[in-house]
Each structure stands twice: as C-alpha cells, then as structure tokens.
Tab-separated table of C-alpha atoms in Angstrom:
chain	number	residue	atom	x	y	z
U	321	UNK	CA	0.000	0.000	0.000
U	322	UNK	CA	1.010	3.518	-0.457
U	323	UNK	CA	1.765	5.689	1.975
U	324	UNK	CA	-0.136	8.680	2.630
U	325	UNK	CA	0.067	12.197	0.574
U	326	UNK	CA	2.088	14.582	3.244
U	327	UNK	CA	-0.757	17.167	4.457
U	328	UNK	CA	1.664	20.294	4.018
U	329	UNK	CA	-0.278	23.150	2.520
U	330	UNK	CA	1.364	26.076	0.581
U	331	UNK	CA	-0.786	28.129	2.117
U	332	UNK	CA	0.024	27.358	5.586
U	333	UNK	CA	3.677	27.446	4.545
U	334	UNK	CA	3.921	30.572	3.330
U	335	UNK	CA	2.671	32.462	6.898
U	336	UNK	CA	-0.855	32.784	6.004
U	337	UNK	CA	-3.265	31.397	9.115
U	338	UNK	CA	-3.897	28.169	9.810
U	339	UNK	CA	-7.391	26.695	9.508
U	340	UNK	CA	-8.369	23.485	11.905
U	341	UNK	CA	-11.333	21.546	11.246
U	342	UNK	CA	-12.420	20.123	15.014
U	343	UNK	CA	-14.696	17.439	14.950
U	344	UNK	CA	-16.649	15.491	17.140
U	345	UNK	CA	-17.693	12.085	15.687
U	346	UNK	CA	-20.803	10.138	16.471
U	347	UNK	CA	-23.222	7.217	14.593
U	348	UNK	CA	-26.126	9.667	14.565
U	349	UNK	CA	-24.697	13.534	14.578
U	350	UNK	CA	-20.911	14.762	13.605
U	351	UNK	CA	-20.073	17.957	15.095
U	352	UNK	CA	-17.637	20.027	13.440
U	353	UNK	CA	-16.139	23.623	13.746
U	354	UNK	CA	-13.357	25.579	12.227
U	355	UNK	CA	-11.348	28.106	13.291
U	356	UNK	CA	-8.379	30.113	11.685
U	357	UNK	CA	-5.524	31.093	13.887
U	358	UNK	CA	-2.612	33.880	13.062
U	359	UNK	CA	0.735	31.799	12.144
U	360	UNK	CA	2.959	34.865	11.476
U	361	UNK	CA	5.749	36.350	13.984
U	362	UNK	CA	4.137	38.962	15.723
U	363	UNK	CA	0.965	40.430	17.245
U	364	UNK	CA	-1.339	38.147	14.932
U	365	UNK	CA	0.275	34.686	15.650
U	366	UNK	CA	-1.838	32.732	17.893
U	367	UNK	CA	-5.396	35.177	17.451
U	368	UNK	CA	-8.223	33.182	16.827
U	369	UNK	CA	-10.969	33.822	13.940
U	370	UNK	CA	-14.082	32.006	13.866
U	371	UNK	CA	-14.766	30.356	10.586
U	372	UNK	CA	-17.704	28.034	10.681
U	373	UNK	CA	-19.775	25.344	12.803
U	374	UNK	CA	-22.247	23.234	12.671
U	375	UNK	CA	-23.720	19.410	13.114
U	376	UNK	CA	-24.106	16.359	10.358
U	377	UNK	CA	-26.546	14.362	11.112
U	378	UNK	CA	-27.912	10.865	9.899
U	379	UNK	CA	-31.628	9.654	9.754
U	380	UNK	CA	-31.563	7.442	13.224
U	381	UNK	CA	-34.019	5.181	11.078
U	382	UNK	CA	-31.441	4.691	8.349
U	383	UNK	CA	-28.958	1.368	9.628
U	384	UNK	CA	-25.980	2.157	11.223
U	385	UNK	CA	-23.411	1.746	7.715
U	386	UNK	CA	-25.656	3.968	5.903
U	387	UNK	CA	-25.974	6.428	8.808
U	388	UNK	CA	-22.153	6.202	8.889
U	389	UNK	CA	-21.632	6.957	4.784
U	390	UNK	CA	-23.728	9.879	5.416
U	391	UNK	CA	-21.867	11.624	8.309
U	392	UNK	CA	-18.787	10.376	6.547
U	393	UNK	CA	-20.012	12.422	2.706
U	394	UNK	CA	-20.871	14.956	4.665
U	395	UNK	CA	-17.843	15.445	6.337
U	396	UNK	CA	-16.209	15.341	2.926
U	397	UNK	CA	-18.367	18.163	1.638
U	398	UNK	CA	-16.998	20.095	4.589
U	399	UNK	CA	-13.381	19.575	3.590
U	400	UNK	CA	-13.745	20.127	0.361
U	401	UNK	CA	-15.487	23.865	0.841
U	402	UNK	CA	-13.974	24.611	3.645
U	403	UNK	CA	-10.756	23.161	3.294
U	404	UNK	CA	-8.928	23.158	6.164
U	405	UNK	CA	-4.819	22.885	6.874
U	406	UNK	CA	-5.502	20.140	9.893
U	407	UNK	CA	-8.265	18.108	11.475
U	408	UNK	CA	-8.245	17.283	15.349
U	409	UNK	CA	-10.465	15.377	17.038
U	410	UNK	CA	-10.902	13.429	20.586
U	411	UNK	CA	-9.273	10.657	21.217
U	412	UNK	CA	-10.226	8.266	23.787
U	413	UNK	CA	-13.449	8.776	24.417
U	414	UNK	CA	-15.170	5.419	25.170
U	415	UNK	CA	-18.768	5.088	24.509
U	416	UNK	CA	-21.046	3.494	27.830
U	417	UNK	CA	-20.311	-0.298	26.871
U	418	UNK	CA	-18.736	-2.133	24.348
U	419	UNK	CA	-21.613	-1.644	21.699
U	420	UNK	CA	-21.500	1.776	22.050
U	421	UNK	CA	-17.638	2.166	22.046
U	422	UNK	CA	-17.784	0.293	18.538
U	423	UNK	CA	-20.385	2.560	17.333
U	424	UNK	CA	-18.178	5.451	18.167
U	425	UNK	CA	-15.111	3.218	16.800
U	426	UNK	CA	-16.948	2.744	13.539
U	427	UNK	CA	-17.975	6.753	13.595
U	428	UNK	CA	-13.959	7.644	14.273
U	429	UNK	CA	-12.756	5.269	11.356
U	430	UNK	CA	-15.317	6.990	8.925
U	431	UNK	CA	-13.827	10.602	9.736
U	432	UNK	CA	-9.719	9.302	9.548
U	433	UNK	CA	-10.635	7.727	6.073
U	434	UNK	CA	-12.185	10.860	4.982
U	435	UNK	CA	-9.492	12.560	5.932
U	436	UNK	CA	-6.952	11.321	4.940
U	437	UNK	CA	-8.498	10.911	1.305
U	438	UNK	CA	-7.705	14.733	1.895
U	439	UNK	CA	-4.145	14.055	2.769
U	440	UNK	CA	-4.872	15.675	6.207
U	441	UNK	CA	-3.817	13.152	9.415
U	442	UNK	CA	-6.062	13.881	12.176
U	443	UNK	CA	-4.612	14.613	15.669
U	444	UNK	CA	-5.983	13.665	18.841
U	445	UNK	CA	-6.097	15.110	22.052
U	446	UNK	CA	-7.317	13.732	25.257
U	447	UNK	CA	-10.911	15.124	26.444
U	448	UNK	CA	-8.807	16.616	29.406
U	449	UNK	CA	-6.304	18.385	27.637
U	450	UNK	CA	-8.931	20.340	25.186
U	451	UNK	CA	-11.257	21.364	28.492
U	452	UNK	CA	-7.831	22.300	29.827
U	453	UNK	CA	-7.031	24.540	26.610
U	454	UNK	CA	-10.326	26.146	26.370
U	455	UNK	CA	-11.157	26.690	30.245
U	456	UNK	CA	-8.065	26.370	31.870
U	457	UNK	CA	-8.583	23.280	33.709
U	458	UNK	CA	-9.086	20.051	32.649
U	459	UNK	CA	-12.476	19.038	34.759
U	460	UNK	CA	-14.538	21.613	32.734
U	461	UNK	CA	-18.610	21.092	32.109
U	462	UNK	CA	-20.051	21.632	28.851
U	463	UNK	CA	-21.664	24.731	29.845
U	464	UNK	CA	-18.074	26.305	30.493
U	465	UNK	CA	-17.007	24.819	27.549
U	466	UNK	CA	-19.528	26.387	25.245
U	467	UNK	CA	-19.294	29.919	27.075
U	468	UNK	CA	-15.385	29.794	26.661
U	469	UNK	CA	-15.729	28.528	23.151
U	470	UNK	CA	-18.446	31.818	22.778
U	471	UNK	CA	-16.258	34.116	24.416
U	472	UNK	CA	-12.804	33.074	22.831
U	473	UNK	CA	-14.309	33.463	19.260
U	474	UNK	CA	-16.602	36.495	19.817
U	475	UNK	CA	-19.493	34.631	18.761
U	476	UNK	CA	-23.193	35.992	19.389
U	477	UNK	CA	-24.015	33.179	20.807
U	478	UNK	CA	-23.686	29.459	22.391
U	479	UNK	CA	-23.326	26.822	19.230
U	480	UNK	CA	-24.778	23.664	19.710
U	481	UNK	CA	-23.382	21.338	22.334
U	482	UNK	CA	-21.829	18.957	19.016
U	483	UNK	CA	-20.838	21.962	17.473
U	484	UNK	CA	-19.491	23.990	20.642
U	485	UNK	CA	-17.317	20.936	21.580
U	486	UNK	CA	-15.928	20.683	17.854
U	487	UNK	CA	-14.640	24.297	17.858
U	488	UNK	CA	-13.516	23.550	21.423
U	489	UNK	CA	-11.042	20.428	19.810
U	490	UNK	CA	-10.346	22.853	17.099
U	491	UNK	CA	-8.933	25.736	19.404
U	492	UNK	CA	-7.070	23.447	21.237
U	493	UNK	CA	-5.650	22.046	18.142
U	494	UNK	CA	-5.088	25.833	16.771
U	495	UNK	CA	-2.935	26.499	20.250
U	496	UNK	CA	-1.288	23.622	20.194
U	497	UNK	CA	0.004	23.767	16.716
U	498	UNK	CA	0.548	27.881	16.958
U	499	UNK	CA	1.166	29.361	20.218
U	500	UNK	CA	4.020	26.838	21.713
U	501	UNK	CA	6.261	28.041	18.855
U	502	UNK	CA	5.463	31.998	19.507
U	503	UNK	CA	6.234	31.400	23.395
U	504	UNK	CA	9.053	29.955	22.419
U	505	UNK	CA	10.714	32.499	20.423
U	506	UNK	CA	10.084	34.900	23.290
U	507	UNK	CA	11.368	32.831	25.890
C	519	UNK	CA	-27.583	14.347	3.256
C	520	UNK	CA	-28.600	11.941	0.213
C	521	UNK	CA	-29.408	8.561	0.939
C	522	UNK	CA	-26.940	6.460	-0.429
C	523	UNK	CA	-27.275	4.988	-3.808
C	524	UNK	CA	-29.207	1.371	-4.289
C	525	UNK	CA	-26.548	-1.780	-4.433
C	526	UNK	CA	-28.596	-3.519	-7.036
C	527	UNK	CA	-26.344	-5.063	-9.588
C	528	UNK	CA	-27.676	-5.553	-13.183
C	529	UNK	CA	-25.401	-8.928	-13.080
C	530	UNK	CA	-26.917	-10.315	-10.292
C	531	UNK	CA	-30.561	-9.088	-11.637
C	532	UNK	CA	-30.070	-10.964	-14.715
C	533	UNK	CA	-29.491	-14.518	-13.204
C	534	UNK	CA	-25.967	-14.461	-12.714
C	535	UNK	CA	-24.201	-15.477	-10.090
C	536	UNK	CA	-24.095	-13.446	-6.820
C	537	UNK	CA	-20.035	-12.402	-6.153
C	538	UNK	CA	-20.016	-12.411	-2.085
C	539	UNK	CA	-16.965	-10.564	-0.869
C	540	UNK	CA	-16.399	-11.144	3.013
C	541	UNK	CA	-14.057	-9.114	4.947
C	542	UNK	CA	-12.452	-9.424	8.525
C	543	UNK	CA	-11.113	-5.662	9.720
C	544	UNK	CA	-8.490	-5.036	11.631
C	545	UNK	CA	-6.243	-1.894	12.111
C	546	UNK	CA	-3.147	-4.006	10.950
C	547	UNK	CA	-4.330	-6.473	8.785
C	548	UNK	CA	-8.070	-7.051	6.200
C	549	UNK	CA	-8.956	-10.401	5.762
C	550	UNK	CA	-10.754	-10.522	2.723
C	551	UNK	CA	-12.465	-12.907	0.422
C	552	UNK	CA	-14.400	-13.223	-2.103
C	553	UNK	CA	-16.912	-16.350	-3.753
C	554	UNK	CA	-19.307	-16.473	-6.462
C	555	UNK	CA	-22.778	-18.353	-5.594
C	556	UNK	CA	-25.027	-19.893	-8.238
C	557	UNK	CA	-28.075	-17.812	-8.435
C	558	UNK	CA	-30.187	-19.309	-11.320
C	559	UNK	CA	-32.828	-21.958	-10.620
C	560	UNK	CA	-31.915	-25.408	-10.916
C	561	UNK	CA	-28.704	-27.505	-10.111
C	562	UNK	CA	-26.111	-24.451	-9.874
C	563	UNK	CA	-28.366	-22.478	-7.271
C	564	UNK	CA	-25.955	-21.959	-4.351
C	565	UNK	CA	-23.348	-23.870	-5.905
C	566	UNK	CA	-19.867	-21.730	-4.456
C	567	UNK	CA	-16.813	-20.862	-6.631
C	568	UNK	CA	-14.079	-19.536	-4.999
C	569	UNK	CA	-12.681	-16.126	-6.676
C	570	UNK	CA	-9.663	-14.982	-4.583
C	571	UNK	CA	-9.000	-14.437	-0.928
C	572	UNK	CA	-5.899	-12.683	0.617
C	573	UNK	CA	-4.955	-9.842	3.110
C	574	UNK	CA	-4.488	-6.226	2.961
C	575	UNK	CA	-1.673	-5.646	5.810
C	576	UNK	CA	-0.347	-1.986	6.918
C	577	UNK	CA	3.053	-1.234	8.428
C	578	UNK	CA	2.735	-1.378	12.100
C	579	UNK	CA	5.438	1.244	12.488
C	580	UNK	CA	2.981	3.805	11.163
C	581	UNK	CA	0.325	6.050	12.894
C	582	UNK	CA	-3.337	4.809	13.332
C	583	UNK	CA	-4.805	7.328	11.245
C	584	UNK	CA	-2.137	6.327	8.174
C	585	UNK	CA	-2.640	2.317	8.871
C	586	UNK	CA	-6.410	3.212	8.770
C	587	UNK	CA	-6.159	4.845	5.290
C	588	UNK	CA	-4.011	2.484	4.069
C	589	UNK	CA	-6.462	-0.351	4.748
C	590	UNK	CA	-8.929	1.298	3.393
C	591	UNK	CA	-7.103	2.068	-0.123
C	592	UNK	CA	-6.397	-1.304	-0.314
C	593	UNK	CA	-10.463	-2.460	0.279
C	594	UNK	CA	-10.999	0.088	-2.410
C	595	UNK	CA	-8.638	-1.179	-5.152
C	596	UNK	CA	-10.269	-4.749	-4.226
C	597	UNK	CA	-14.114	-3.679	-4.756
C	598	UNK	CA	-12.515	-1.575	-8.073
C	599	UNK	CA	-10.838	-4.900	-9.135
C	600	UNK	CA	-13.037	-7.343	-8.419
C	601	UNK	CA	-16.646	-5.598	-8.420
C	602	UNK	CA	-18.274	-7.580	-5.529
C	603	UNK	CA	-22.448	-7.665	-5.534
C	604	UNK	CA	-22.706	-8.184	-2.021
C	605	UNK	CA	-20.370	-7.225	0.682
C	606	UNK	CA	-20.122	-8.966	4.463
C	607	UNK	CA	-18.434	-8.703	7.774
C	608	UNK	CA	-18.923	-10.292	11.065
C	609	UNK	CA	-21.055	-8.377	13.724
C	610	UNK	CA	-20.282	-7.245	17.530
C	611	UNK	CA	-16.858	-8.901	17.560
C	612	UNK	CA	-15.607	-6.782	20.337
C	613	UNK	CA	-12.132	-6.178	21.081
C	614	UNK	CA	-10.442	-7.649	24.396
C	615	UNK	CA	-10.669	-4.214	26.152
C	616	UNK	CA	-12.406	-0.585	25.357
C	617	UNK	CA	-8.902	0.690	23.348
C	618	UNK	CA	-8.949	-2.408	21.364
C	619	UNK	CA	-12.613	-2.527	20.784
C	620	UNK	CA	-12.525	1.433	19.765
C	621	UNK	CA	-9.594	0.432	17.457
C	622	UNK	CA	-11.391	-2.587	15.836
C	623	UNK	CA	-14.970	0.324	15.550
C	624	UNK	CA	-12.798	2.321	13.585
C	625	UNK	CA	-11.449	-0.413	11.527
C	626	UNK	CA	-14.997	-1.132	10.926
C	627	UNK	CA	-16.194	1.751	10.158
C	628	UNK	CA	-13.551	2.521	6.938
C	629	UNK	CA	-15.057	-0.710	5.542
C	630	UNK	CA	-18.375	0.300	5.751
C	631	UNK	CA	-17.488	3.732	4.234
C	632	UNK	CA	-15.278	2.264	1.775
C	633	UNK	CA	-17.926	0.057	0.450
C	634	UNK	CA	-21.006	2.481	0.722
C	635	UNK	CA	-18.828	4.291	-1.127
C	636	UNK	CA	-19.243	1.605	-4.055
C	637	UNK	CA	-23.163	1.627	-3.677
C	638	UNK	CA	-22.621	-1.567	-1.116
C	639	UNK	CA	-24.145	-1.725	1.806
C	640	UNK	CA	-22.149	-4.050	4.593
C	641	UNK	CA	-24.365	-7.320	5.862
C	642	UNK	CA	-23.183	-8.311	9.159
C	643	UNK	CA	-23.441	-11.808	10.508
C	644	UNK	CA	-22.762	-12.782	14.289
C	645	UNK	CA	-19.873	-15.045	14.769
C	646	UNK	CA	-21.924	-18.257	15.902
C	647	UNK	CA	-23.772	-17.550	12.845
C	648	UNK	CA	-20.678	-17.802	10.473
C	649	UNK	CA	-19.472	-20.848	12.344
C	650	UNK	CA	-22.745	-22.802	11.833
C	651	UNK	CA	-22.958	-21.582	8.168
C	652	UNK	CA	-19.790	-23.078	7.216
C	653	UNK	CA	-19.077	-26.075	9.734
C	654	UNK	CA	-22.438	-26.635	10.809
C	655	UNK	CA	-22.437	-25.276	14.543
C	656	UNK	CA	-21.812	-22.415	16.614
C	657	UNK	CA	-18.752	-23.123	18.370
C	658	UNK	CA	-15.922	-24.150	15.684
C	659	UNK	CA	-12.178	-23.391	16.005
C	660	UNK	CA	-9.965	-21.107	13.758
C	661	UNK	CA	-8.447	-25.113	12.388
C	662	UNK	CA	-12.172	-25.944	11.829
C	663	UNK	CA	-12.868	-23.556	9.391
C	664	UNK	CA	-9.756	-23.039	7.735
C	665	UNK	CA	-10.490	-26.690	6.668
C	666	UNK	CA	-13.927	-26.707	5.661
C	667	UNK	CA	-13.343	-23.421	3.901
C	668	UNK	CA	-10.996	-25.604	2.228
C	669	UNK	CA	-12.999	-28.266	1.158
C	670	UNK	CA	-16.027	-25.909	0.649
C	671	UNK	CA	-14.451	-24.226	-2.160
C	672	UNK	CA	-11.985	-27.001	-3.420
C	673	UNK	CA	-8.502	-25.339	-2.857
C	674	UNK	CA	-5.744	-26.577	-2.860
C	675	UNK	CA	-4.492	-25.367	0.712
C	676	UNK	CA	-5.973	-23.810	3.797
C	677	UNK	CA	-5.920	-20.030	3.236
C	678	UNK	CA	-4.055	-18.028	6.198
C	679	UNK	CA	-6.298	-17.462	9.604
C	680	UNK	CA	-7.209	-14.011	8.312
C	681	UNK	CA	-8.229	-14.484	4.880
C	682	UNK	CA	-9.634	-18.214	5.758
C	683	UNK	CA	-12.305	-16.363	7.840
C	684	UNK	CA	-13.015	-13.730	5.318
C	685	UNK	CA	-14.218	-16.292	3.107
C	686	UNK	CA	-15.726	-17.870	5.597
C	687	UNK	CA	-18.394	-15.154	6.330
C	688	UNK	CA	-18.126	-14.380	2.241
C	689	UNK	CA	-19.940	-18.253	2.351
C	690	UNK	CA	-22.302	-17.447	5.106
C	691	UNK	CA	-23.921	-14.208	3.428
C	692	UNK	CA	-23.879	-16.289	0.142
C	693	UNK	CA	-25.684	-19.078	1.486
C	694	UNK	CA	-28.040	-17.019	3.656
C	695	UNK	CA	-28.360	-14.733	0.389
C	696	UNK	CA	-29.017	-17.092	-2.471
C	697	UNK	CA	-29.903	-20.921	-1.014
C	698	UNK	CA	-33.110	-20.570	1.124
C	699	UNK	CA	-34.918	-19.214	-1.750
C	700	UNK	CA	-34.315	-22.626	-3.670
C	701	UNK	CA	-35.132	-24.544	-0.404
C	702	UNK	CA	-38.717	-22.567	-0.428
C	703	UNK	CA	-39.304	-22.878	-3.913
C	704	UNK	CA	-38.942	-26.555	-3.481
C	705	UNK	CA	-41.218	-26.700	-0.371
C-alpha cells in the first residue's frame, strides 16, 4: 500500500493562518467547527478567527453503515469547501459499553478515512487536555465549555453542544500547533 | 444528506451469479475474500466458486490514522478490481478491552465507508452464525474452518487465519443470500 500524501499546505507554509477543522464524531450527529488562527511572527500569531460550525446528522431510522456513509459524505463536503490545513479530534473517548464504544469506533474510522483521502492526518487530544485549553482546567462542564468557546471566538451566541465541543477540539488544536512556537521564540 | 445509492447489480438481476466478498477488519491487517454463488434456478443455485481471498496488511510502524487509510485504499482497489455484488463482515466482535474494541470500531467503520462508497451496503453476521454456516455449529475453532473453507471451495491449501475467515463469512452471506430461496421454492 502507499503511503499517505504529506498534508503540508502552501498556504500554511507561506505564513498565512492556519485553519483546523475540530470534529466530534458520532453514529447519529458529527459535530464540526473551524477556526483560523494567526501563524505569522508577531501580534497576529496565535489570534483566533471564527470560521464556521455546525452538526451532520444521519436519519436514526437509516442502519448504522448507511448512517455512517452519510456523516462520513458529509464530512467530505466540509473539507472540500472549507478546506482546512488540519483536522483534530478526541481521542479516547469510550462510549457506555462495548456496543456503544464500537459505534463510536466505527464513527472515528469513517472521519480518519475521509481525511486522509484529503491528505490531512487527524490529531488527537485527550478530552482533558482540550477542556484544559479552552477553560483552563481540565475538569470543565459543557456549559463552560460552550461559554469559553463563545467568548474566545466572539461569537453571538452558544453553538450547539456537538458543534461547541468541535470548535472547542479545534482551538485546542489551533494552540497547540501555533502558540508553543510563539512562546518559544520569546522565551 | 442523500441517501446512499441502491446496491442492485444488473449482473446479479439478470441470473448471474451473486459475487459475495467477506471481509475481517483489523487496524493491521483485512482479511478478505471473495466467492461467487449460483443464483439461477436449478442444479447451480448456491453452488460456491471460490474467486480470490488474501490480506491487505499496513506497516505497524505507522500512525493509526495512516494504517487506517491504508487499509482502506487497499479495500478500495479490491471492490474496483473485483466488483463484488454483495459485501459482508462479522457483527459485535468486540475487542479484548475498550482501546482495542474502539480500534477494531474504527477499523470497521472505513469498511463500511469504503464500500457504501461503491453503492454496497455491509451485511453483518454474528460469529456463531458464520461458524454454523460453514461447519455446521456455533462453536468451531480457527483449524475448523480453515479446513472446511478448504474443502467448501476445493482449494488446494488452507488459506491463512485471516483471509480463511473472510471467506468464511463471504460463504455465510452467500448461502443465507441465495440458497433458502431454492429450499422454499422446493417446499
């Protein structure tokens, strides 16, 4: 098998920002949200701009593989308009039992494929680490979550819980990716 | 979203015979096999040819996400290749903890993309099921159906474990697809 295209983008090369796609995979509904965050030395690097959020879902009477095609085509329609430099997304988070973990499995595997058919890798980070990021500590409920994700983006109001929580992975992708480097330099 | 295309094949309309492929996912290795069952009335109804069976494997020194994609090129140039009617996959085989299980899900769920992707949509069978399909109960070892397999489809050797029970369930969704219509025309 071939190896997969490397997701370097000129455009994220050459200074301009950098746009995450966050998601938040399910079997029913796929959050996602995108942000755009400054990448060039100086005041800009690290400010976040709010792009675009919003849920997939599926038909919860459609069965589960052609629920899962649909979140996973329209999570390709969302790369391919909005076209983002990197996709992050949970990792880790088990569903209540075993069935459910699958599901989410199945839902996870859907979004990587897609993905990568878009040469982008998808990072994860730990559900702890992305409260941590957005709020500041990593025990955070989704209310903070979705007021910090409001606040940090100057939004008018509270997404959707799917959608709040997919900007949320997307800002702590955005920091992670961004700010470290600009700290460093002034360190 | 838009539903997802019907998998009716002209081929298999017409009288021809039904091509089963059967797959067993895994984030390292794809079982996969594929049979062609008799379809028209008379003597060839359910009669099984074997096609080709083998495994897609990904380098286990590479990320998740690129083993995942990988995998799922590979299932891709299969279906392109050899243009399957009918795909199937065993159901609920959970993983020996939550990681593992998640890992398997995701495994799963570029297969079902993958072939929904192809206008197929994935038939799942529970284990016991495949067992009793092909050796003729529930509780059969790996050794068991390796050799039936084997003398099912006239080969000259046992396929490997992997690809052995990709045919296996590729026989179980061919038999349950095609041979209890002859058995209630006959009653």
């Amino acid at each position: 098998m071939a190896a997969s295209p490397t997701p370097l983008r000129a455009r994220a090369a050459a200074g301009a920002p950098l746009r995450v796609l966050g998601i938040d995979p399910g079997t029913l509904r796929l959050g996602y949200g995108v942000v755009e965050v400054g990448n060039q030395l100086g005041s800009a690097r690290g400010h976040l701009r709010y792009v675009e959020c919003g849920v997939i879902s599926a038909s919860p009477r459609d069965p589960r593989p052609t629920r899962l095609a649909e979140i996973g085509r329209g999570l390709r329609d969302i790369l391919i308009e909005l076209r983002p430099d990197a996709v992050a997304m949970e990792e880790a988070f088990f569903g209540k039992n075993v069935q459910s973990t699958l599901a989410l499995g199945e839902a996870r595997g859907v979004a990587i494929f897609v993905a990568a058919e878009h040469g982008l890798t998808v990072s994860g980070y730990a559900p702890a680490k992305v409260k941590q990021s957005v709020v500041g500590h990593g025990r955070a409920t989704k209310e903070q979550i979705g007021y910090l994700v409001r606040a940090l983006l100057s939004l008018r109001r509270v997404p959707e819980p799917d959608a709040a929580d997919a900007l949320a992975i997307a800002i702590c992708h955005a920091r992670a990716a961004v700010v470290p480097h600009a700290l460093r330099r002034r360190a």
